[in-house]
Each structure stands twice: as C-alpha cells, then as structure tokens.
GROMACS .gro file of C-alpha atoms in nm:
model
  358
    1UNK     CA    1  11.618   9.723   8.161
    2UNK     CA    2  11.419   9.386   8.109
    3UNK     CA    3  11.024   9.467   8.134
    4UNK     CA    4  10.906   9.158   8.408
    5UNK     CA    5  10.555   9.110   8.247
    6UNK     CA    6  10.301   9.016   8.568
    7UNK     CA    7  10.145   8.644   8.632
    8UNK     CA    8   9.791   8.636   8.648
    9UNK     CA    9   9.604   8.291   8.700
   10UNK     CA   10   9.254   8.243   8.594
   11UNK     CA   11   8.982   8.016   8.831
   12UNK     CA   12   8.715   7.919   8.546
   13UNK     CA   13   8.598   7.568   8.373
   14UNK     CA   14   8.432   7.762   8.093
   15UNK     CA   15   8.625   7.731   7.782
   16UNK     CA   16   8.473   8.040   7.655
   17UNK     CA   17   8.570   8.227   7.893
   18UNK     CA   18   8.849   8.105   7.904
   19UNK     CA   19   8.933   8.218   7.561
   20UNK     CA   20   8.827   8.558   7.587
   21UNK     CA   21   9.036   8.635   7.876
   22UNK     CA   22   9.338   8.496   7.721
   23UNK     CA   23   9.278   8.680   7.410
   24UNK     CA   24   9.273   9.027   7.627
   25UNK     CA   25   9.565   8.972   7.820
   26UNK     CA   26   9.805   8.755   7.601
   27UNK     CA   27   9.974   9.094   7.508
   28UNK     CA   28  10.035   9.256   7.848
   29UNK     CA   29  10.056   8.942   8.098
   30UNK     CA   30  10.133   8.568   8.144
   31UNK     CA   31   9.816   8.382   8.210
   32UNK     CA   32   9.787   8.055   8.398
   33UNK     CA   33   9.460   7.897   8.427
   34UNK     CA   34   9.308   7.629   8.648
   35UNK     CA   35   8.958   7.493   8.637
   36UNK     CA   36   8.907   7.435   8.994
   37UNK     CA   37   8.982   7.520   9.357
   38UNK     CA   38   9.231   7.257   9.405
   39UNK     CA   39   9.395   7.309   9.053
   40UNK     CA   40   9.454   7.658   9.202
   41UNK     CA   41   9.631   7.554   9.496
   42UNK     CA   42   9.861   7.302   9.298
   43UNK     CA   43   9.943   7.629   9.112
   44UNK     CA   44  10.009   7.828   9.372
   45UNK     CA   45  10.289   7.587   9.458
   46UNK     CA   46  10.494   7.649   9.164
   47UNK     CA   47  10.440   7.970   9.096
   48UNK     CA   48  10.315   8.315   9.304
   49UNK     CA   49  10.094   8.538   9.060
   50UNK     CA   50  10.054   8.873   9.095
   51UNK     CA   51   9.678   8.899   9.069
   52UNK     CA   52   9.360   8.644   9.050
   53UNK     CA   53   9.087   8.589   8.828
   54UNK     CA   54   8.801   8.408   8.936
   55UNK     CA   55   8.472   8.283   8.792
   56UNK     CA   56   8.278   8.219   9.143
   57UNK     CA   57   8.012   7.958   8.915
   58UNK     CA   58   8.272   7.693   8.902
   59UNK     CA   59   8.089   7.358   8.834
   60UNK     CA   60   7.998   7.233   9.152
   61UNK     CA   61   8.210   7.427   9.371
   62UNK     CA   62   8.142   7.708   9.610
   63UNK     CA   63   8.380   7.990   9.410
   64UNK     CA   64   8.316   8.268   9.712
   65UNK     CA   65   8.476   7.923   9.945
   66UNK     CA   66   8.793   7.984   9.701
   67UNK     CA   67   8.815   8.310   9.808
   68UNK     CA   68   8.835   8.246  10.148
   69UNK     CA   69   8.998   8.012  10.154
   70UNK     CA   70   9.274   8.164   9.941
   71UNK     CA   71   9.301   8.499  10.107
   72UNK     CA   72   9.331   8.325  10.470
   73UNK     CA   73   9.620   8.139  10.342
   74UNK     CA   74  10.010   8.245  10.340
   75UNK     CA   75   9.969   8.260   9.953
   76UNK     CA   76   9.710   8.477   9.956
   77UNK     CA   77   9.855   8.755  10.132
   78UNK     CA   78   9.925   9.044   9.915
   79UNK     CA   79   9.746   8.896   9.588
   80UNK     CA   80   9.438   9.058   9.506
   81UNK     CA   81   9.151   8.878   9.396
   82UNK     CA   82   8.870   9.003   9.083
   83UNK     CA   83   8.551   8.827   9.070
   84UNK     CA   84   8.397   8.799   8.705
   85UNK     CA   85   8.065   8.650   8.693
   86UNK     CA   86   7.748   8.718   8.464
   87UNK     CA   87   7.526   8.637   8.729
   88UNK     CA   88   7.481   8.963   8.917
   89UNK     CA   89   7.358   8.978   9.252
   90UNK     CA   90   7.421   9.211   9.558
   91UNK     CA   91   7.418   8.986   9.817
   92UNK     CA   92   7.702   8.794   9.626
   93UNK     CA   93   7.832   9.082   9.539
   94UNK     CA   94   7.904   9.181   9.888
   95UNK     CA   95   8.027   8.821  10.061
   96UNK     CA   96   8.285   8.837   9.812
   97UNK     CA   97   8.412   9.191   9.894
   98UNK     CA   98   8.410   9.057  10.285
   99UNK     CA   99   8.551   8.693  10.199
  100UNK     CA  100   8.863   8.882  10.062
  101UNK     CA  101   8.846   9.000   9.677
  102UNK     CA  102   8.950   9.320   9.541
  103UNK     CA  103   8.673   9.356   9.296
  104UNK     CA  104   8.373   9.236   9.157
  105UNK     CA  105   8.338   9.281   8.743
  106UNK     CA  106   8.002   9.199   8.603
  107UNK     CA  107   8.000   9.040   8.234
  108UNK     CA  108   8.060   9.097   7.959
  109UNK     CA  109   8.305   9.406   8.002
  110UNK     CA  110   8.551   9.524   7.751
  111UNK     CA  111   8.865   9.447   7.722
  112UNK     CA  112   8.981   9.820   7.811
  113UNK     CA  113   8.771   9.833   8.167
  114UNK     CA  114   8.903   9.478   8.273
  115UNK     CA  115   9.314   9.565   8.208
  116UNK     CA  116   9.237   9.938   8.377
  117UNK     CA  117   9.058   9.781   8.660
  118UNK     CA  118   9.391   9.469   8.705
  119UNK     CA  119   9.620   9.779   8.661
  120UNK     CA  120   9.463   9.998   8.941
  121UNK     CA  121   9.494   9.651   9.180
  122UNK     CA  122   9.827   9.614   9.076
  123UNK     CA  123   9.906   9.982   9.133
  124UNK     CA  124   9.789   9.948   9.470
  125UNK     CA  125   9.978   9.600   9.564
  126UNK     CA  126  10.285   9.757   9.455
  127UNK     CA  127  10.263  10.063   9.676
  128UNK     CA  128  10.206   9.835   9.964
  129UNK     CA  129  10.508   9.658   9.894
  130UNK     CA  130  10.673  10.015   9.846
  131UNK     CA  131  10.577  10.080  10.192
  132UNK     CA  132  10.748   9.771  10.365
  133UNK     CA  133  11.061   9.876  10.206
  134UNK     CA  134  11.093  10.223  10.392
  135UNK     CA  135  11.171  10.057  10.668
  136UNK     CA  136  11.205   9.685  10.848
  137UNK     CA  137  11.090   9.836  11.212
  138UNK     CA  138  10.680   9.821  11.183
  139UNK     CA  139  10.672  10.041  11.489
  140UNK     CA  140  10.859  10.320  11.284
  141UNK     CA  141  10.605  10.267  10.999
  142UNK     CA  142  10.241  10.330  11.233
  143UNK     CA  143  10.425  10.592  11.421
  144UNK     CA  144  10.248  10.870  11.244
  145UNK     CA  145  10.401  11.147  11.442
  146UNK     CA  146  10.718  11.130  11.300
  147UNK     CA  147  10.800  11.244  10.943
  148UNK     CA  148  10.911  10.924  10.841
  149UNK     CA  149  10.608  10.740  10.898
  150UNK     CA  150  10.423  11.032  10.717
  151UNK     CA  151  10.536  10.974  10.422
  152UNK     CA  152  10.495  10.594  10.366
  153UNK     CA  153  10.169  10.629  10.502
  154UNK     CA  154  10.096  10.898  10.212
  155UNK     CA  155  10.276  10.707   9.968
  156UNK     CA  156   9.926  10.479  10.012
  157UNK     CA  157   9.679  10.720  10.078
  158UNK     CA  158   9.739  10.934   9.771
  159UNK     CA  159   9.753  10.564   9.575
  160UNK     CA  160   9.436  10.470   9.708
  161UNK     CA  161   9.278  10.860   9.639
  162UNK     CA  162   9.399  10.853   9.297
  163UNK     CA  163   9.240  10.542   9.210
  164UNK     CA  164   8.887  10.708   9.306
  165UNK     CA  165   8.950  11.014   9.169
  166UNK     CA  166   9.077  10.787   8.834
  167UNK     CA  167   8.737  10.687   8.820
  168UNK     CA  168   8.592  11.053   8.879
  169UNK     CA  169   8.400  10.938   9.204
  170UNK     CA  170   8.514  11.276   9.416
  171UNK     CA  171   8.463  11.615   9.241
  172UNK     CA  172   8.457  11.941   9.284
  173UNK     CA  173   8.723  11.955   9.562
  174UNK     CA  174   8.533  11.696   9.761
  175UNK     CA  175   8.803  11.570   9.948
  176UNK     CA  176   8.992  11.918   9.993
  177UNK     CA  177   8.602  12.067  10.119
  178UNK     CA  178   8.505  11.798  10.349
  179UNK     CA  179   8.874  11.841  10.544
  180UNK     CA  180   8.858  12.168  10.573
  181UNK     CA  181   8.490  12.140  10.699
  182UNK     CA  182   8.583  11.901  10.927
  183UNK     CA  183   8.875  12.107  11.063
  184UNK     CA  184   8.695  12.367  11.132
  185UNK     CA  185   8.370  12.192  11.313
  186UNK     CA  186   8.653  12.058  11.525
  187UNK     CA  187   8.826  12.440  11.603
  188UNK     CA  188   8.459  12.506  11.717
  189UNK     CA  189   8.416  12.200  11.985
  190UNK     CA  190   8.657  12.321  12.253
  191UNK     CA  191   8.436  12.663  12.308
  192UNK     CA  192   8.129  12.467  12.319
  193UNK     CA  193   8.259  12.227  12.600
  194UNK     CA  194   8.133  11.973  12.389
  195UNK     CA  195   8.259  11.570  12.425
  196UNK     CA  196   8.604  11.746  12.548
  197UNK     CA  197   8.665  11.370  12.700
  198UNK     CA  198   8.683  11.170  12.423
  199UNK     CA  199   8.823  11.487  12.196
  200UNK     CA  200   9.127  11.510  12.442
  201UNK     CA  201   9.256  11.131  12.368
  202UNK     CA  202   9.263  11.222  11.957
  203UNK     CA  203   9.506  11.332  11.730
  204UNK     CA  204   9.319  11.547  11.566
  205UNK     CA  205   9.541  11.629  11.321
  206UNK     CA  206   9.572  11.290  11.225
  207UNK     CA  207   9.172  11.275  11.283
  208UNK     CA  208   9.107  11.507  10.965
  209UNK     CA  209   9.389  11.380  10.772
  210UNK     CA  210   9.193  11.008  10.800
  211UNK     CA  211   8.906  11.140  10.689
  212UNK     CA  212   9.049  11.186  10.302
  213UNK     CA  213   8.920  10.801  10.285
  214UNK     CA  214   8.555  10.831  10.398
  215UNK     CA  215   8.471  10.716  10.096
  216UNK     CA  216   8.716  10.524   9.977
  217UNK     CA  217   8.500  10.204   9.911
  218UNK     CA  218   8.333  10.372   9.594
  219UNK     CA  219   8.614  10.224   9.387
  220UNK     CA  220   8.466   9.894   9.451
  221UNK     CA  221   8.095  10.038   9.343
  222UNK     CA  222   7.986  10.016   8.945
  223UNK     CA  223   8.113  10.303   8.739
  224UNK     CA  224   7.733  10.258   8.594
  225UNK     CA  225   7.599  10.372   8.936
  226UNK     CA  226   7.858  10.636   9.038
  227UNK     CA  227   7.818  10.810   8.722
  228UNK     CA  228   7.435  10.792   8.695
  229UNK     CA  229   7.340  11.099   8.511
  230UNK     CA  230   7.003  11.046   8.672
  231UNK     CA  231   6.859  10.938   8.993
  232UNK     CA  232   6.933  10.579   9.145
  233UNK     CA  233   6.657  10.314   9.093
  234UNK     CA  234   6.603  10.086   9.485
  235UNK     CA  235   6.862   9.811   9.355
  236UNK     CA  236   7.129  10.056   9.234
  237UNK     CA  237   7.070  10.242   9.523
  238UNK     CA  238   7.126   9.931   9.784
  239UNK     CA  239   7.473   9.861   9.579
  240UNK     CA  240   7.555  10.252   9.605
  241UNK     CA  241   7.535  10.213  10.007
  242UNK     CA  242   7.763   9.884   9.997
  243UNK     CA  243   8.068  10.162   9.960
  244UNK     CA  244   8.023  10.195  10.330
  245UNK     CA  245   8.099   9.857  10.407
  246UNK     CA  246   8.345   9.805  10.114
  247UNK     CA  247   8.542  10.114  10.253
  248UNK     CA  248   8.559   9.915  10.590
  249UNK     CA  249   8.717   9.649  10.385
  250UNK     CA  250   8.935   9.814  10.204
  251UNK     CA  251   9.100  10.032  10.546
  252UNK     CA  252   9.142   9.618  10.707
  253UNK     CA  253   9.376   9.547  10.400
  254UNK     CA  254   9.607   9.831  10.433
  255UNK     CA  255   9.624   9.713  10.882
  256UNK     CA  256   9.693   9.404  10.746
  257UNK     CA  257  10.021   9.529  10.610
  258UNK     CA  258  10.079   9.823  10.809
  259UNK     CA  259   9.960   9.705  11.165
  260UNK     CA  260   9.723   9.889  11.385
  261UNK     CA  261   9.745  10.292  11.423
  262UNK     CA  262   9.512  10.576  11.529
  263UNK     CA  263   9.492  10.696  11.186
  264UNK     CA  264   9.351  10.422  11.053
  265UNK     CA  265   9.079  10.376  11.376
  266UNK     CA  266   8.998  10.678  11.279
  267UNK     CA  267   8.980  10.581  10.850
  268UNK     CA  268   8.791  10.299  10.945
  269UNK     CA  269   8.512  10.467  11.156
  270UNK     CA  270   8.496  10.709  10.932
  271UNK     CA  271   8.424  10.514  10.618
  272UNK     CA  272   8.165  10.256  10.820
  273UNK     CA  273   7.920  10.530  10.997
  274UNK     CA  274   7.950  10.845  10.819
  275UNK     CA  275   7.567  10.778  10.688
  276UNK     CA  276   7.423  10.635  10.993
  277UNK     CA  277   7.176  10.851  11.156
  278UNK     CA  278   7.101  10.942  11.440
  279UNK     CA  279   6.726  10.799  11.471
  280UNK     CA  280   6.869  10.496  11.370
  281UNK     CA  281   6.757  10.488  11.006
  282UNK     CA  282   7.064  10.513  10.839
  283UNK     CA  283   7.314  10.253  10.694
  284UNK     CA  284   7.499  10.009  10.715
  285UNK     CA  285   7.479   9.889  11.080
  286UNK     CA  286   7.100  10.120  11.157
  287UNK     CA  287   7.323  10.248  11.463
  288UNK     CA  288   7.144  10.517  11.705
  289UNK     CA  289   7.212  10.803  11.912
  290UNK     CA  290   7.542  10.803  12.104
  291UNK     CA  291   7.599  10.419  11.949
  292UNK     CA  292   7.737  10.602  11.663
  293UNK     CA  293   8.097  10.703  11.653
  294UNK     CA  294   8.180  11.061  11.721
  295UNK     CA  295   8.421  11.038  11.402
  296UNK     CA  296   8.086  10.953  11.198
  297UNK     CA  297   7.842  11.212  11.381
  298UNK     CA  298   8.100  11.471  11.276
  299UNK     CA  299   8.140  11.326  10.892
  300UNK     CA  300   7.782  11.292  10.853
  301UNK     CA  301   7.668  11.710  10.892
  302UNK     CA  302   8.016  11.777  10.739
  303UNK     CA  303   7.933  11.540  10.442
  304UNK     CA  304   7.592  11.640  10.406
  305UNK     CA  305   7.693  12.003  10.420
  306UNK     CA  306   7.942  11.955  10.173
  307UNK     CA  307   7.737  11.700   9.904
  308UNK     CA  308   7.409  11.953   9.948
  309UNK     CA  309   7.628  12.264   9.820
  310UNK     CA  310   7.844  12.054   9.508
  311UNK     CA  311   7.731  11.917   9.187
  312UNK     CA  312   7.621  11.607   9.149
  313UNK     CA  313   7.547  11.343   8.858
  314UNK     CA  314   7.160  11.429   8.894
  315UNK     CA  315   7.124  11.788   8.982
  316UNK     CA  316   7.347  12.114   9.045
  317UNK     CA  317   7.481  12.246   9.311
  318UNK     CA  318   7.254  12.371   9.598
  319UNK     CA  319   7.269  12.700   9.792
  320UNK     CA  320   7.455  12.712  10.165
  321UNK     CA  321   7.092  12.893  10.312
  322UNK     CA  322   6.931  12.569  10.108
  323UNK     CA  323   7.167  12.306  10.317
  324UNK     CA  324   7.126  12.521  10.637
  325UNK     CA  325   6.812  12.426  10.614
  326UNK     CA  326   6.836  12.063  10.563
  327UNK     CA  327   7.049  12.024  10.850
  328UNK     CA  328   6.814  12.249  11.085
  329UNK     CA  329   6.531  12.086  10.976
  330UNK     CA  330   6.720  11.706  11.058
  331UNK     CA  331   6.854  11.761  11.378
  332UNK     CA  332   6.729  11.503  11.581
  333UNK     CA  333   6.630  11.298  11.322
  334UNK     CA  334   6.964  11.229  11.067
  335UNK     CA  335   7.182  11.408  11.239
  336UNK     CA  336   7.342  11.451  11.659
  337UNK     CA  337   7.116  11.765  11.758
  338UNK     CA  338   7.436  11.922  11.976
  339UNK     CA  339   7.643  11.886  11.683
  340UNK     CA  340   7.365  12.003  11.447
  341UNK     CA  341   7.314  12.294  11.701
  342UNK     CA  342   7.693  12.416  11.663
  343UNK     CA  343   7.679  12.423  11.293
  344UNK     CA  344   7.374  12.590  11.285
  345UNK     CA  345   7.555  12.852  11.521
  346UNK     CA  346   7.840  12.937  11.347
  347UNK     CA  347   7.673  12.823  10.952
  348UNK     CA  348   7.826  13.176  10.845
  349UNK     CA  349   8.190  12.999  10.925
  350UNK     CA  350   8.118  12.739  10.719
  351UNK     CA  351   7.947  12.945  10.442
  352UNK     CA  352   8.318  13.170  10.454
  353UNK     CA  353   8.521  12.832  10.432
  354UNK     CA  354   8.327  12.742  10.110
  355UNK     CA  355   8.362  13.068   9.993
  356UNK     CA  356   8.776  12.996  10.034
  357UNK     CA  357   8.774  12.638   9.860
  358UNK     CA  358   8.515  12.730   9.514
   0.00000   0.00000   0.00000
C-alpha cells in the first residue's frame, strides 16, 4: 500500500525560517511555501494542503487577517492552522486561537515538539473526516440517543481526550473523578427540589458524559505552563486561564462539522464557565450569581473538589476534610451557596466515591 505523504504550506517571507522548517519536515511531508497572503490563496487553487504554517509577522501584512480570512473561506474548512512566531504575546496569542488557528508555537522549538504538535492536528482532522463517513444523514450523526450516533461521537471525544492526556494535562483519574463526582451531585438534586425546571429538560446522561471536555482547551496552553513544577508567575497564570476560552473554541470546531446537539451545549458551557464564580470574580466572562450556567455552577464545586484532593505539579494531594473546608468556607463567595450547601450535606458521599476511584 502506497504511503500518501501530507501537504503542508508554509506563510513566511523569512528565508531563515524558511530553511529551518524545510529542513524538519523534508523527510515526513511535502512543503509548499508562499511569502504572502495572496501567494497563499494562488496556492490554495492548485493544490488543498492538509495543514498550515504561518508566520503572523509577514512584512507588512496583518498575518492574524490571513487567518481569518482563510478559515472563513471554503478552503479553509477542515485545514488546521499553527501559528509560529518569536514574538510572544497573550493578547496575540488569543485573537489567533478565536480568528481560527489550531495552535500557537512560540520560537525556536525543536524539531521533535513541532512534527508531534502537526501530528496531533492531523490526528484530529482525520477523525473528523472519519466521522462524516459513518453516515451521509447529519441528523443520524447529532442524534446522540441512538447507538449509532454514540459511537462517531466517541470516535472524537476519545481523539480529542487522548491528545490532552498525550501531553499529561489530566492525571490521576481526573476525567474518570470529576464524572463520577458530577454524577453523583446530580443523583442528589432531585431530593433537594433543587432547579428541578431546568434539570427536567436535560439529558443528563449525556450532561456528564459532556463534561469529559471541561478542559479540553489545555492542549492549546504551553506544555511550559501545564507542567510547571512550581507555582505560576501573573503572566503564565493569565495564559493558563485562556484554556477556558480556547476550550470554547475548540467545542465550535467539532459543531462546525457535526451540527448542533445537546451534548455539545452542554461541552461548550462546560468548558467556558466552569471557573467563574459566583461573586463575579472569576474568569473568563466575570459572570455572577444565577448569570452563570447551571452546567458551570455544578463543574466548578465538582472541579474544585476534585483538583483540592489530586496531585498537582506544585504540591500533593490534599485531604477530603481539607477541601470540605474550602468549599464551606467559599460558599457565597466562589461557589452557588445551595449547591455548596448540598455538598456540604452529603461530603461523606463524595468522600466514599473518592474512596471507589483512588
């Protein structure tokens, strides 16, 4: 069987750079360059690559305009799109993620980082494409409560989880924990007569399933920042909180090939508001009160409860009593007070669940 090697263009009037890429791909893909915006689209109408490079500091152009520009077009559907500039900064950092790339590399980077991180986009292209293939009725693809729409719409989620776990962003059971947490929080509701309206129009099942991709826009935060053996410095910290929004991003790209479901409302709240608080202090939209989502109200004790009692990069693992009494001592402040109030209730539940999953 023939081996189709992958097209990738390169956007970049650097000669340098030029060269280096070409020397770290030459082996494994068929490069095509262009030194401009409008070189690029003359490409693009001979041949369709299977992935972008692009150097937004093009000589007088607005390279973050390219983007746009290019992912709003028929071409650009399905190709992702890497940033690689030298010039970090978080505010470019982030209209690039919502102008349409994939993923923003900061130079220099080895050769080894820059062909994992076009494999993992590649990866995840080709699952989407794997997806369309099960079957040519959309409706049959979003209709999650049948078994064949369950398993396309796994086919991506486990692609998309194994790229973050690739990276070794969720540990310890994270994503295993925080289900069954949120399961259970849910099992407790109904006694509690608590937001039984809004409760009654979910799937729930579907509901916990989503929330496997809370934080699914780590993969486009800085290995240097998730794996921090230490504590994050302001700046690191603002790009850390980015994943929110990023994980937002990331949930539109999948609707925009498998249409609009309840699953993904539900992926898409949870990833955007499972850190906002409930004074209003938290991030990224510093939403308040009953503004926030239920989906995120629920994420955020369940997260909490879940990060306070794991390891992390800069410290071990805490005790349950220890992250009781974070939550007691934020109700009201971080997190809803009724929900806060339940957990608190039944924290013995929760300590037995953790007991299950270690």
């Amino acid at each position: 069987m023939f081996n189709i090697r992958k097209k990738i263009i390169l956007v970049d009037d650097d000669a340098a750079n030029l060269e280096s890429v070409r020397n770290s791909l030459a082996d494994k893909y068929d490069l095509f360059t262009a030194q401009s915006g409008k070189k690029l689209m003359q490409l693009l109408e001979k041949l369709i690559p299977d992935l972008i490079l692009l150097n937004p500091e093009l000589s007088g152009m607005d390279g973050f305009g390219i983007v746009e520009e290019f992912k709003n077009s028929i071409a650009g559907i399905g190709i992702p799109v890497i940033v690689l500039t030298e010039n970090y900064n978080p505010e470019n950092e982030a209209m690039g993620i919502c102008m349409g790339a994939a993923d923003y590399i900061i130079k220099p980077f080895s050769r080894d980082m820059l062909l994992k991180r076009i494999e993992l986009h590649l990866l995840v292209e080709a699952q989407k494409r794997e997806l369309n293939s099960y079957s040519q009725d959309l409706e049959a693809v979003i209709n999650y409560k049948t078994k064949s729409a369950i398993e396309p719409q796994n086919a991506v989620l486990n692609t998309l989880i194994g790229l973050v776990e690739s990276r070794g962003i969720m540990t310890d059971g994270h994503i295993e924990r925080t289900q069954d947490f949120l399961n259970l929080f849910i099992d407790l509701l109904p006694s509690h007569d608590m937001y039984d309206e809004e409760l009654s129009t979910w799937d729930t099942g579907l509901f916990v399933m989503s929330s496997q991709l809370h934080d699914i826009g780590k993969i486009s935060v800085r290995d240097s920042i998730l794996m921090k053996p230490g504590r994050l410095n302001d700046e690191e910290y603002d790009e850390a909180k980015k994943h929110a929004v990023y994980g937002m991003g990331i949930i539109e790209q999948i609707k925009a090939t498998m249409g609009e479901s309840e699953y993904l409302k539900h992926a898409k709240k949870l990833a955007g508001c499972h850190h906002e608080k409930w004074d209003g202090t938290g991030y990224p939209c510093a939403l308040k009160g009953g503004d926030i989502p239920l989906q995120g109200r629920l994420m955020a004790i369940v997260d909490a409860y879940n990060a306070i009692t794991s390891n992390r990069p800069y410290r071990g693992k805490m005790s349950h009593q220890k992250a009781v009494e974070i939550i007691r001592d934020n109700s009201g402040t971080y997190f809803d007070p009724a929900l806060a109030g339940i957990f608190l209730e039944h924290e013995r539940e929760f300590a037995d669940h953790m007991a299950d999953t270690e």
